[in-house]
PDB file of C-alpha atoms in Angstrom:
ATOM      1  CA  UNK A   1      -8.911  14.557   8.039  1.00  0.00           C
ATOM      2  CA  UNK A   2      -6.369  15.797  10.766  1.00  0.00           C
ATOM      3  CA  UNK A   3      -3.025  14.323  10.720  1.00  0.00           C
ATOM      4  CA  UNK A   4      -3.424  12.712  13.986  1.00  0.00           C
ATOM      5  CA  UNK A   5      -6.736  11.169  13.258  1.00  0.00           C
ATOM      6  CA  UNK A   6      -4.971   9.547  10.437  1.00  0.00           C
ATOM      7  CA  UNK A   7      -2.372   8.371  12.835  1.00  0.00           C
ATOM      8  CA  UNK A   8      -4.775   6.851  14.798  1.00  0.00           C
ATOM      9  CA  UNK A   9      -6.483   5.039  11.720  1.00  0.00           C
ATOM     10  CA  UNK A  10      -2.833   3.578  10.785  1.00  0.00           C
ATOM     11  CA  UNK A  11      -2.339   2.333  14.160  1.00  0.00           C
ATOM     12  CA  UNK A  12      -5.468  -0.079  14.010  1.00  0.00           C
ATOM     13  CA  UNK A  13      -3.802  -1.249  10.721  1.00  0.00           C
ATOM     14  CA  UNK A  14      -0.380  -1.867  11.697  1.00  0.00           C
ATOM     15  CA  UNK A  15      -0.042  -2.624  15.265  1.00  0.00           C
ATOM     16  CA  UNK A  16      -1.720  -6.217  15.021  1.00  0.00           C
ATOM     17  CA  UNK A  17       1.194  -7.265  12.863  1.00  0.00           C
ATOM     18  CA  UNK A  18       4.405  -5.234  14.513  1.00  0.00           C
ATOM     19  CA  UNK A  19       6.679  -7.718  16.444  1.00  0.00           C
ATOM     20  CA  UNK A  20       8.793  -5.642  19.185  1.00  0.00           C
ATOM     21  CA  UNK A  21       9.026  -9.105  21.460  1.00  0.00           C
ATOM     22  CA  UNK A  22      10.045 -12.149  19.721  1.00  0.00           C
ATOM     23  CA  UNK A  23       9.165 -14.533  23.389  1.00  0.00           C
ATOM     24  CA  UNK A  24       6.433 -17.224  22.479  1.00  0.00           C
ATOM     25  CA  UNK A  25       6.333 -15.626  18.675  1.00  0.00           C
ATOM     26  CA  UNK A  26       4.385 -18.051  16.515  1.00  0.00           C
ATOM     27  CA  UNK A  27       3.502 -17.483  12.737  1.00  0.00           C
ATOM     28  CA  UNK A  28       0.707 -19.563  13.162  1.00  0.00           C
ATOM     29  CA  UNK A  29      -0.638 -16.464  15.088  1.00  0.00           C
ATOM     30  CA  UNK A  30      -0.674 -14.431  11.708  1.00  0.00           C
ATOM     31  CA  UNK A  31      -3.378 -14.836   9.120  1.00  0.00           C
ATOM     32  CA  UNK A  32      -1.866 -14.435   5.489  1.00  0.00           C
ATOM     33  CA  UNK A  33      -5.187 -13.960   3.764  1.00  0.00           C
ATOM     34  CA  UNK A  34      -6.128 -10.955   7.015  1.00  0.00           C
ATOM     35  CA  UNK A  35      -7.283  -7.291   6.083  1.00  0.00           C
ATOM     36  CA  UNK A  36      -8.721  -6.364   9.211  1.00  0.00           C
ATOM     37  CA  UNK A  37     -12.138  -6.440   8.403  1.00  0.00           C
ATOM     38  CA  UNK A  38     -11.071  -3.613   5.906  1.00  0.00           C
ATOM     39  CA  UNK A  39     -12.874  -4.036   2.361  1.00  0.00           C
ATOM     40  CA  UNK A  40     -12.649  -2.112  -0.139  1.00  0.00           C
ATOM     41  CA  UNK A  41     -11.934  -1.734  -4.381  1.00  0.00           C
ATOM     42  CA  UNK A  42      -9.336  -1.188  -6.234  1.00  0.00           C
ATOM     43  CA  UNK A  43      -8.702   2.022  -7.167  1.00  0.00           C
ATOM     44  CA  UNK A  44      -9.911   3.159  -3.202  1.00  0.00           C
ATOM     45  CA  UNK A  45      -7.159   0.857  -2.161  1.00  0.00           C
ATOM     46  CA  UNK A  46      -5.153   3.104  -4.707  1.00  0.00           C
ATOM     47  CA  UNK A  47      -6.143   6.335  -3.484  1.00  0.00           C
ATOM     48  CA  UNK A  48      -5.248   5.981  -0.052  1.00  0.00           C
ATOM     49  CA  UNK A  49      -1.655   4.533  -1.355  1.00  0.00           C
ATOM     50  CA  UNK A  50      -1.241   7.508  -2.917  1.00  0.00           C
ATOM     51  CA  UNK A  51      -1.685   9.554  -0.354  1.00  0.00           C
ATOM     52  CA  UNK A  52       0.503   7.444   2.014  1.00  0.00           C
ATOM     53  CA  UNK A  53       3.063   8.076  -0.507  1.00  0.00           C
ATOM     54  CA  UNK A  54       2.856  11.630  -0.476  1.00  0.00           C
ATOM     55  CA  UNK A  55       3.087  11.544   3.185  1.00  0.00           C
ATOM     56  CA  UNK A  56       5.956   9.622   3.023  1.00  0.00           C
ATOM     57  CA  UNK A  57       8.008  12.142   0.350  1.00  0.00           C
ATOM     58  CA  UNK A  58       7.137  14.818   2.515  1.00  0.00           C
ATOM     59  CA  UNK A  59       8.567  13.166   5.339  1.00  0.00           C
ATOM     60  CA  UNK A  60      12.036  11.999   3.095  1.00  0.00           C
ATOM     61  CA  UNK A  61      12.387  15.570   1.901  1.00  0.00           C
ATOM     62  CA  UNK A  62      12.745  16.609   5.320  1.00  0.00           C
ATOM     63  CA  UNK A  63      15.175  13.465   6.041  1.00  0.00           C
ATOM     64  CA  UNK A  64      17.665  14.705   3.379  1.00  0.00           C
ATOM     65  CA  UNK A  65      17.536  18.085   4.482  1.00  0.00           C
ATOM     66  CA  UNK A  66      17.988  17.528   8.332  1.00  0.00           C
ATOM     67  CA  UNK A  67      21.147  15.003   7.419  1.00  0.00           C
ATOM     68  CA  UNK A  68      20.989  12.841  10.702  1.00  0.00           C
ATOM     69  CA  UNK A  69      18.758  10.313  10.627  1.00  0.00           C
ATOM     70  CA  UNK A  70      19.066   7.024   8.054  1.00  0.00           C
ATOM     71  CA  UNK A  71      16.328   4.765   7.541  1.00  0.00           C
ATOM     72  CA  UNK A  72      16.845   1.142   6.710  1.00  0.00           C
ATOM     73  CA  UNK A  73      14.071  -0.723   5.498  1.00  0.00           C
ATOM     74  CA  UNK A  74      14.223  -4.573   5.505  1.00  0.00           C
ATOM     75  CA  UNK A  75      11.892  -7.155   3.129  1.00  0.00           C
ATOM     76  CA  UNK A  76      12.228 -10.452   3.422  1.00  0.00           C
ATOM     77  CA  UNK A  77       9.594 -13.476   1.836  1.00  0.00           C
ATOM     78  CA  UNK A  78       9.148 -16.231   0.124  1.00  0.00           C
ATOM     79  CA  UNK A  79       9.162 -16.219  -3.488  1.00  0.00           C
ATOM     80  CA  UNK A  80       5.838 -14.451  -5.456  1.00  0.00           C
ATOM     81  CA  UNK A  81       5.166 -12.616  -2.025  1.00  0.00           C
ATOM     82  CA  UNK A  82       4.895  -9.293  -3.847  1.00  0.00           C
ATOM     83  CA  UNK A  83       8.388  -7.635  -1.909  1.00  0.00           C
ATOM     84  CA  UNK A  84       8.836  -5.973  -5.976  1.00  0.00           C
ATOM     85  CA  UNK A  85       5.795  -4.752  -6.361  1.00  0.00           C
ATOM     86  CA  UNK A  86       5.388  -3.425  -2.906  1.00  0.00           C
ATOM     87  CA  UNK A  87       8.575  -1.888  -2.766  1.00  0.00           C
ATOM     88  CA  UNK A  88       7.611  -0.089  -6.511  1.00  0.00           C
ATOM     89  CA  UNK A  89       4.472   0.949  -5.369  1.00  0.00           C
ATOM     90  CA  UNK A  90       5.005   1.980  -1.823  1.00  0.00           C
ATOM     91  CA  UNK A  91       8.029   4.019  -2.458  1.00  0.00           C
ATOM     92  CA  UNK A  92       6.546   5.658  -6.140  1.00  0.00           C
ATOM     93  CA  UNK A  93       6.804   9.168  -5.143  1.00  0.00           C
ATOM     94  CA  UNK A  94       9.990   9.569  -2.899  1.00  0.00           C
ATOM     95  CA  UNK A  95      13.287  11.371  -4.893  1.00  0.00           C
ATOM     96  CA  UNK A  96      15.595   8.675  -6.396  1.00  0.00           C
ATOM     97  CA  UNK A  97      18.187  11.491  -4.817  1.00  0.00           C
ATOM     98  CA  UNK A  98      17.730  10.474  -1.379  1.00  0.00           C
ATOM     99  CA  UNK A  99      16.743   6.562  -1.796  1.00  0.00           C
ATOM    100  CA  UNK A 100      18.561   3.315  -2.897  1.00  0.00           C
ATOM    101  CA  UNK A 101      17.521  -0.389  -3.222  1.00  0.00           C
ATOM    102  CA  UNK A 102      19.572  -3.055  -2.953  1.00  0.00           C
ATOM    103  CA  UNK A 103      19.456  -6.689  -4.595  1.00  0.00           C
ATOM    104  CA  UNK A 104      21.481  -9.061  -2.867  1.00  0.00           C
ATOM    105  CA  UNK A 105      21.733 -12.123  -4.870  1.00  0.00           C
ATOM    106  CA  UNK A 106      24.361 -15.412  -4.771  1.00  0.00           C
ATOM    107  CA  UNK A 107      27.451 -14.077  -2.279  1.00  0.00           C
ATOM    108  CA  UNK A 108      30.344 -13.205  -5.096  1.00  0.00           C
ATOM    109  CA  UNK A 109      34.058 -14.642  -4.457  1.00  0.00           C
ATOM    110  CA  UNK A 110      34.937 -11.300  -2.409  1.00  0.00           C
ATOM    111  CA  UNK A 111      31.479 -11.180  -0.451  1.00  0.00           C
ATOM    112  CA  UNK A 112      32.657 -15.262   0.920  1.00  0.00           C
ATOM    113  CA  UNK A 113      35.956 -13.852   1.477  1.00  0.00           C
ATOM    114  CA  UNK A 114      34.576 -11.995   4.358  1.00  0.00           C
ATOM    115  CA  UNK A 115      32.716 -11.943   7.591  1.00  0.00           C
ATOM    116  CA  UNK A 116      28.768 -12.710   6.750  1.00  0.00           C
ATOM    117  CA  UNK A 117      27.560  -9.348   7.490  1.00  0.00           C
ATOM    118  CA  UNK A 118      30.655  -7.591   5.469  1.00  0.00           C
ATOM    119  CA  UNK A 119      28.719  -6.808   2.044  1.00  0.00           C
ATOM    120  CA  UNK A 120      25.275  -6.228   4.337  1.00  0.00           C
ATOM    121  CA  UNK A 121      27.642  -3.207   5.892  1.00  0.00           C
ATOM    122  CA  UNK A 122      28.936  -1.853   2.548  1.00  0.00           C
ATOM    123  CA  UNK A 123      25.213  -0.955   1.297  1.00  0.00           C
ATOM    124  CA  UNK A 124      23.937   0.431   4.375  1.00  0.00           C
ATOM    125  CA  UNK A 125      22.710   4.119   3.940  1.00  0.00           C
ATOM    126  CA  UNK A 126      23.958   7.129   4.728  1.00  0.00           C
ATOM    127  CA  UNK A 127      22.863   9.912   6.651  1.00  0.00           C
ATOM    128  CA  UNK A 128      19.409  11.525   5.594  1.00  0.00           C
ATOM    129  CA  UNK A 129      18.814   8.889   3.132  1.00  0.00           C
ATOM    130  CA  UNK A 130      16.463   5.250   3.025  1.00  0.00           C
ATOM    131  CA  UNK A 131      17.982   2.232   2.136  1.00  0.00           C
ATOM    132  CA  UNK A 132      15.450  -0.436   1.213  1.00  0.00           C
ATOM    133  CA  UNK A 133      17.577  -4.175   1.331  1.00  0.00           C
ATOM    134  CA  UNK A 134      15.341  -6.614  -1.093  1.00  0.00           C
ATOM    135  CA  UNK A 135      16.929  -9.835   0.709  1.00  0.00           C
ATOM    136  CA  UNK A 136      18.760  -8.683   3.665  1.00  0.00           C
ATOM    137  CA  UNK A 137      21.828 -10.442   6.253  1.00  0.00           C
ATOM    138  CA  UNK A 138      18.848 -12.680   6.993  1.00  0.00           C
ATOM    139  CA  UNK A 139      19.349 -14.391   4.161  1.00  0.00           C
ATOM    140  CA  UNK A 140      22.383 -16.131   6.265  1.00  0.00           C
ATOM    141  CA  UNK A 141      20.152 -17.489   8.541  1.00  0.00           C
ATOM    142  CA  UNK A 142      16.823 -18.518   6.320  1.00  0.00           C
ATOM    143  CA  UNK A 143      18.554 -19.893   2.695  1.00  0.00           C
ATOM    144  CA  UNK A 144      22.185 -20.670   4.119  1.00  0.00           C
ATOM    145  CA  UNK A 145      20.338 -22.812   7.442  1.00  0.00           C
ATOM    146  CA  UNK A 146      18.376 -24.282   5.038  1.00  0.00           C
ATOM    147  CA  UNK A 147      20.810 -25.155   2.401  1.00  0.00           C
ATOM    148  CA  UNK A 148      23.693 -26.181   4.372  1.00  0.00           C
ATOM    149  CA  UNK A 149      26.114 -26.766   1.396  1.00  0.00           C
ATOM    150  CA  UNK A 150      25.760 -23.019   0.642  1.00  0.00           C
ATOM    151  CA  UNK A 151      26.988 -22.746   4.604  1.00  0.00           C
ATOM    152  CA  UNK A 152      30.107 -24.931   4.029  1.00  0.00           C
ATOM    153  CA  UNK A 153      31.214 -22.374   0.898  1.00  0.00           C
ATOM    154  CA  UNK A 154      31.738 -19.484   3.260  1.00  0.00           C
ATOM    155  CA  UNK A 155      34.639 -21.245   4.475  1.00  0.00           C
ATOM    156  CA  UNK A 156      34.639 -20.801   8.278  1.00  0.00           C
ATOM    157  CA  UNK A 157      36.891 -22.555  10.581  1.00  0.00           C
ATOM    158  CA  UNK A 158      35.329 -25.880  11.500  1.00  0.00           C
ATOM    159  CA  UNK A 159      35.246 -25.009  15.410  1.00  0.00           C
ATOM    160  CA  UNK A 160      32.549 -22.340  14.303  1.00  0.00           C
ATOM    161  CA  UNK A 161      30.636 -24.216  12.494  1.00  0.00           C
ATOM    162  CA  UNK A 162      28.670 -26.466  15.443  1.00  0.00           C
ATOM    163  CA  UNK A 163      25.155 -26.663  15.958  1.00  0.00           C
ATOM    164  CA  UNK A 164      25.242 -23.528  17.971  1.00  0.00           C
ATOM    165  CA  UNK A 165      25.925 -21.597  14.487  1.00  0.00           C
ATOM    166  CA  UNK A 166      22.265 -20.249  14.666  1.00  0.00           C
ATOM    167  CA  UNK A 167      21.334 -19.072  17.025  1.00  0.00           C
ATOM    168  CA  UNK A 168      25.001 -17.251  17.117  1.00  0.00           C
ATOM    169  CA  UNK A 169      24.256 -15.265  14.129  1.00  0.00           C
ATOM    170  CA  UNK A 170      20.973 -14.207  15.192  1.00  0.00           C
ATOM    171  CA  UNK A 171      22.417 -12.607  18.604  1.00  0.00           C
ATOM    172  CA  UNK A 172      25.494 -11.381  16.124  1.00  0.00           C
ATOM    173  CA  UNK A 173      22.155  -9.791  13.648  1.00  0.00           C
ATOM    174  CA  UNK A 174      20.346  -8.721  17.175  1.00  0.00           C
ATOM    175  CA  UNK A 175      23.752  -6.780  18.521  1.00  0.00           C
ATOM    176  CA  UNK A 176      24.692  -5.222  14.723  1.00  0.00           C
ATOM    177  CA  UNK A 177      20.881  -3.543  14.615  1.00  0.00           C
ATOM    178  CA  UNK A 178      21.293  -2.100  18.133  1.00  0.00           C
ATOM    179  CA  UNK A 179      24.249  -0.295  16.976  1.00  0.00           C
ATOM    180  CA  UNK A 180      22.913   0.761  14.093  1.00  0.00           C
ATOM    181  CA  UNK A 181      19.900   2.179  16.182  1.00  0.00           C
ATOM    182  CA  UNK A 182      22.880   4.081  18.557  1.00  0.00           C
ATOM    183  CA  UNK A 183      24.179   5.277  15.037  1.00  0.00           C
ATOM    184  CA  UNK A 184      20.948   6.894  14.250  1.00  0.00           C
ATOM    185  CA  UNK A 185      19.898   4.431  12.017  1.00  0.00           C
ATOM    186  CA  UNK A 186      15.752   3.413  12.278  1.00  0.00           C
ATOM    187  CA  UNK A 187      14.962   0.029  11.039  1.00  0.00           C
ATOM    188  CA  UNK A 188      12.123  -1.328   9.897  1.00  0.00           C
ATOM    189  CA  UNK A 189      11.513  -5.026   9.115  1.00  0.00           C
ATOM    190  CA  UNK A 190       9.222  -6.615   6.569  1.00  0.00           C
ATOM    191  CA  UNK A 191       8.532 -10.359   6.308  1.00  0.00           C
ATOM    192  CA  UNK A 192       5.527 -10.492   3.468  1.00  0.00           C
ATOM    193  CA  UNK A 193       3.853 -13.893   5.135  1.00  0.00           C
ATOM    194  CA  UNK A 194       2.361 -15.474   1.863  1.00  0.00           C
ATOM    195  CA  UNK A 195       0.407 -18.516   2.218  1.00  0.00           C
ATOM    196  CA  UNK A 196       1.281 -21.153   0.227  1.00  0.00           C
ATOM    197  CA  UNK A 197      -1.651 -21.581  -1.588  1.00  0.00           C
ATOM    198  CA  UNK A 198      -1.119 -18.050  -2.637  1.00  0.00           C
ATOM    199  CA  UNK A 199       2.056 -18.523  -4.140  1.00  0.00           C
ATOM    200  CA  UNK A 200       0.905 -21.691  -6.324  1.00  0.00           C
ATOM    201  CA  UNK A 201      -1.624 -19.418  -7.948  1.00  0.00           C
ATOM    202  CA  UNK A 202       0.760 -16.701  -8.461  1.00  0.00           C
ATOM    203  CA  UNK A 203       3.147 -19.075 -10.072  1.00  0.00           C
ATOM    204  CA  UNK A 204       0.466 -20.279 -11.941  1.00  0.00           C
ATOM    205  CA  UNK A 205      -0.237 -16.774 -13.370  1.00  0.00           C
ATOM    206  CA  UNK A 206       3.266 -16.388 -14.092  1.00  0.00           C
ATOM    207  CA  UNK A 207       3.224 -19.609 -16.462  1.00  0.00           C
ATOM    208  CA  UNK A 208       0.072 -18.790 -18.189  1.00  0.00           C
ATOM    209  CA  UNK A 209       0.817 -15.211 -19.090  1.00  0.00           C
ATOM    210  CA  UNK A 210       3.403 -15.025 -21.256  1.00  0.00           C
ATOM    211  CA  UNK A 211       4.478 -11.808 -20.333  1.00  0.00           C
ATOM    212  CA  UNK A 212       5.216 -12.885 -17.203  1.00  0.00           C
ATOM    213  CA  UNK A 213       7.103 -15.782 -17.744  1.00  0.00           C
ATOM    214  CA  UNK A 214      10.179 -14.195 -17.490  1.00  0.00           C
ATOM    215  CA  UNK A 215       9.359 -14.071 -13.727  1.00  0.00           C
ATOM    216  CA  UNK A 216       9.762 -17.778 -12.963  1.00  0.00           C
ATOM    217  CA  UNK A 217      12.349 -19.698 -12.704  1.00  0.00           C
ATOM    218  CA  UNK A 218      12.319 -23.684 -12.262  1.00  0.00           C
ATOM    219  CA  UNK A 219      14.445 -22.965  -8.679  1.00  0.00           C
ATOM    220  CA  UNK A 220      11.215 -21.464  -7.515  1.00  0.00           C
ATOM    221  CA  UNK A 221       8.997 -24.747  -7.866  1.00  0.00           C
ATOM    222  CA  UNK A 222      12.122 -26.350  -6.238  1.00  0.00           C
ATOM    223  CA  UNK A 223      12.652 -24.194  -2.968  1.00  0.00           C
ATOM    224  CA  UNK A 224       8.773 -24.786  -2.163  1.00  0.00           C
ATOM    225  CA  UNK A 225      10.024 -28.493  -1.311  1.00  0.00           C
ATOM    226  CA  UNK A 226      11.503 -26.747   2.020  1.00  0.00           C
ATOM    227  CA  UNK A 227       8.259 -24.631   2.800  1.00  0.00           C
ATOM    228  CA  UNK A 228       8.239 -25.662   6.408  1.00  0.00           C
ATOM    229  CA  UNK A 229      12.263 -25.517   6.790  1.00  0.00           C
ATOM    230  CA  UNK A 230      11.595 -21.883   5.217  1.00  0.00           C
ATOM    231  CA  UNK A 231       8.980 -21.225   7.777  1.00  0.00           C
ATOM    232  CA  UNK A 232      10.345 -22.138  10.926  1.00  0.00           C
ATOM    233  CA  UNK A 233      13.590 -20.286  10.054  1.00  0.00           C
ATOM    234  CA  UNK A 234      11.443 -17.114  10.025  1.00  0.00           C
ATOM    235  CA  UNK A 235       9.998 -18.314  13.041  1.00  0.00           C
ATOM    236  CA  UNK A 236      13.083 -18.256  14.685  1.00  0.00           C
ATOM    237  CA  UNK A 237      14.700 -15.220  13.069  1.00  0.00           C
ATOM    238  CA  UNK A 238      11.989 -13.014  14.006  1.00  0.00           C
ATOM    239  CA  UNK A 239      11.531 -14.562  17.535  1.00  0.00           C
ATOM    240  CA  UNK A 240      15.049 -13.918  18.220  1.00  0.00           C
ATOM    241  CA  UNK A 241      15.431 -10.561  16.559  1.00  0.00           C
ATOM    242  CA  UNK A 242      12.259  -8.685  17.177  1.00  0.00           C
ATOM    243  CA  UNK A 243      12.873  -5.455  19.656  1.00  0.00           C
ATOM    244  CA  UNK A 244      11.229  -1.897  19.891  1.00  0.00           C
ATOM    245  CA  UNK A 245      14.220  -0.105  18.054  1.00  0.00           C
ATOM    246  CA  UNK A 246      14.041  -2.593  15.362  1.00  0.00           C
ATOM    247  CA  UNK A 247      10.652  -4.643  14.730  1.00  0.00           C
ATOM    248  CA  UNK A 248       9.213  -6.815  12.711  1.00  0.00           C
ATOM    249  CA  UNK A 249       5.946  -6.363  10.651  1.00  0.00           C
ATOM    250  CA  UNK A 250       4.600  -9.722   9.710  1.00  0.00           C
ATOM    251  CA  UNK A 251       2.937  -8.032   7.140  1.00  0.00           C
ATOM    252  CA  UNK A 252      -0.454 -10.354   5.127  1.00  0.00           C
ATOM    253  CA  UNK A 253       0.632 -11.110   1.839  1.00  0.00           C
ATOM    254  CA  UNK A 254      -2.183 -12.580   0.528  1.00  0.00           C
ATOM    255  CA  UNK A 255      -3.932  -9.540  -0.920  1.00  0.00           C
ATOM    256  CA  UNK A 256      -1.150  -7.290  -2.319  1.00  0.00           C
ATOM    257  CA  UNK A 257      -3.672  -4.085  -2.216  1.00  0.00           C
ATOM    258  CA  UNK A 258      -3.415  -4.868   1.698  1.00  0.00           C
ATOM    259  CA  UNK A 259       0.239  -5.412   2.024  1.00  0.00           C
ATOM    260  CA  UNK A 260       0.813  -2.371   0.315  1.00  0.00           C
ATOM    261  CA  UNK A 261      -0.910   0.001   2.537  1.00  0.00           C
ATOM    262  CA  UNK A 262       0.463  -1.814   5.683  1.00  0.00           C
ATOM    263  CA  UNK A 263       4.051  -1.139   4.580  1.00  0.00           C
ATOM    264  CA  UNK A 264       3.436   2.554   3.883  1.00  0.00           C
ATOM    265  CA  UNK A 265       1.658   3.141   7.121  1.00  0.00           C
ATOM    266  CA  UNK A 266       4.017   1.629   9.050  1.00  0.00           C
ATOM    267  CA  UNK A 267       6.856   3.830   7.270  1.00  0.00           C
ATOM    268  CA  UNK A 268       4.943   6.716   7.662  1.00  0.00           C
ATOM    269  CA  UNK A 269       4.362   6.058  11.366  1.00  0.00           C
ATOM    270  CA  UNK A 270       8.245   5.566  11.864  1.00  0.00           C
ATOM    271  CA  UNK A 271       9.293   8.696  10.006  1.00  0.00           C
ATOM    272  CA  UNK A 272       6.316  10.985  11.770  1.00  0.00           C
ATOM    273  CA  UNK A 273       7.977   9.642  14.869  1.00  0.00           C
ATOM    274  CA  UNK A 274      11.309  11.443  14.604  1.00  0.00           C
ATOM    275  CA  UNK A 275       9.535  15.053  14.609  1.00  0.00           C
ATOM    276  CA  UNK A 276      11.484  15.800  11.192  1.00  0.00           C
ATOM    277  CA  UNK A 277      11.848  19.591  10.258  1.00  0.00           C
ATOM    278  CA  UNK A 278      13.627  21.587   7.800  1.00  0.00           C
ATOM    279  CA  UNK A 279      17.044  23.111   9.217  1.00  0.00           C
ATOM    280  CA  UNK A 280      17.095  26.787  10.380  1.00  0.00           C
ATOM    281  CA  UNK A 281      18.669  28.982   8.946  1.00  0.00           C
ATOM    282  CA  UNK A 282      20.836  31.144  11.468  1.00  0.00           C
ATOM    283  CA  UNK A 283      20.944  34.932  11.747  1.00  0.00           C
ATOM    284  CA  UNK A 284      24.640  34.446   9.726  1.00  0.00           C
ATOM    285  CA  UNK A 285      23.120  32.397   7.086  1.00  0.00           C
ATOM    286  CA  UNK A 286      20.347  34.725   6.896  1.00  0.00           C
ATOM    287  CA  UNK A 287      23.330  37.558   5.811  1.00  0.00           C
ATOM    288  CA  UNK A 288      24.403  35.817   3.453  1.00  0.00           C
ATOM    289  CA  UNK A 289      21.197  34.880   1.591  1.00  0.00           C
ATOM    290  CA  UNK A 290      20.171  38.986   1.551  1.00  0.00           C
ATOM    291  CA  UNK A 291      23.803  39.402  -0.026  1.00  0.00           C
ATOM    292  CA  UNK A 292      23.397  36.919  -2.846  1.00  0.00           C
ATOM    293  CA  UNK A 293      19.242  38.426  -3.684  1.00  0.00           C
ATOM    294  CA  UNK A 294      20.579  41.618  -3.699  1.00  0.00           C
ATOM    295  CA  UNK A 295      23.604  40.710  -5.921  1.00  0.00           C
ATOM    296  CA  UNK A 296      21.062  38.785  -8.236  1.00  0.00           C
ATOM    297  CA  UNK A 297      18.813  41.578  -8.265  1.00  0.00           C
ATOM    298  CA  UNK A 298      21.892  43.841  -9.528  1.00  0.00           C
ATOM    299  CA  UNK A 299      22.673  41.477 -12.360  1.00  0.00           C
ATOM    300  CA  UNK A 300      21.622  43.353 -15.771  1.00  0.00           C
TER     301      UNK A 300
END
């Protein structure tokens, strides 16, 4: 199939759930449990994966060797939303070389010593590389809004801390993404919208296999007590945040098969879209490459 016929495909895929204008955004609006009408088994699902994957190495190979674009790719969910999994599967074939994921867990005593974006801006990647963020800046305004206390530990002065605190970070996250856009930095954002149904039966699983019950953790059951805090903190975050240089892919979470291929075509689509190509090599360069065959081809 031509390349742009594939394009095409991916675009009935991922457009329904790509945010670029957060006015009147509802998550009500967005189906966990929707595939598009698109059925099909297991190891199909698989297949085209794959070759989204290849795709997408092709396109990274070219992003390391051009050196001037970054790519910064966001996930953000509820617990048992698949961002692991999806992250494992989606980016299987691009070079560790040119790729790094980042955890970000509890803030340490140095990360609360600074400004909330400071240890955000430490990770970011560089230059021909993709940095995926597992857990992102957002974090400081889904977990911290929810769990105030965790809010008072950062230490701010008090005449920052009204009830404007909000919706000041989220213009403070809006403003750091458009410079990193101006920087050459593309961002994409994933919120994996699990239902909560969906997440009871995957912590379910997790308790009856015991080879997965290293996956859950008793803080999991808890945090499902603040489901609809959880949920209209998204709300918000992505309402406030979504733009064209940086949007949001409320991506359903429901069947993992599904949320994987969403992902990788909307990667795909955002790499394609920066007309990547391999250097060329000047007329100089060119010298100096005949030099070194010839001085190879010398060699005893």
């Amino acid at each position: 199939m031509p390349r742009k016929e594939i394009l095409d495909q991916i675009q009935h895929y991922i457009h329904p759930f790509r945010v670029t204008n957060g006015k009147g955004f509802q998550l009500k609006d967005f189906d966990p449990d929707d595939t598009r009408g698109l059925k099909m088994e297991k190891g199909e699902a698989a297949e085209l994966l794959q070759r989204g994957t290849q795709w997408l190495a092709e396109e990274q190979d070219m992003l390391y060797a051009q050196d001037r674009w970054s790519l910064l790719l966001v996930f953000q969910a509820m617990d048992a939303a698949g961002k692991d999994s999806t992250i494992k599967h989606v980016m299987s074939g691009v070079n560790p070389q040119g790729c790094q994921v980042v955890s970000f867990k509890q803030p340490s005593r140095e990360d609360l010593a600074h400004d909330f974006l400071w240890r955000y801006v430490m990770r970011l990647p560089e230059r021909g590389r993709i940095g995926i963020f597992n857990r992102s800046y957002y974090e400081e305004v889904l977990v911290v809004r929810v769990h105030e206390d965790i809010l008072k530990r950062q230490r701010l002065p008090p005449s920052f801390m009204g009830k404007h605190i909000w919706d000041e970070r989220l213009a403070d996250i809006a403003h750091f993404e458009n410079y990193l856009m101006r920087q050459g930095v593309v961002i994409l954002k994933f919120f994996l919208h699990v239902s909560r149904e969906e997440q009871k039966k995957r912590f379910m699983k997790r308790l009856d296999s015991p080879e997965k019950n290293w996956k859950f953790s008793a803080s999991d059951v808890h945090e499902r007590k603040y489901w609809r805090d959880y949920m209209r903190s998204f709300e918000e975050a992505i309402g406030a945040t979504a733009t064209e240089h940086a949007p949001w892919y409320v991506v359903p979470a429901d069947n993992k098969w599904f949320t994987r291929l969403v992902v990788a075509a909307a990667i795909v689509e955002a790499v394609e879209q920066l007309d990547l190509a391999y250097p060329k090599v000047s007329a100089e360069q060119r010298k100096e490459l005949a030099a070194a065959r010839a001085e190879l081809a010398r060699e005893a």
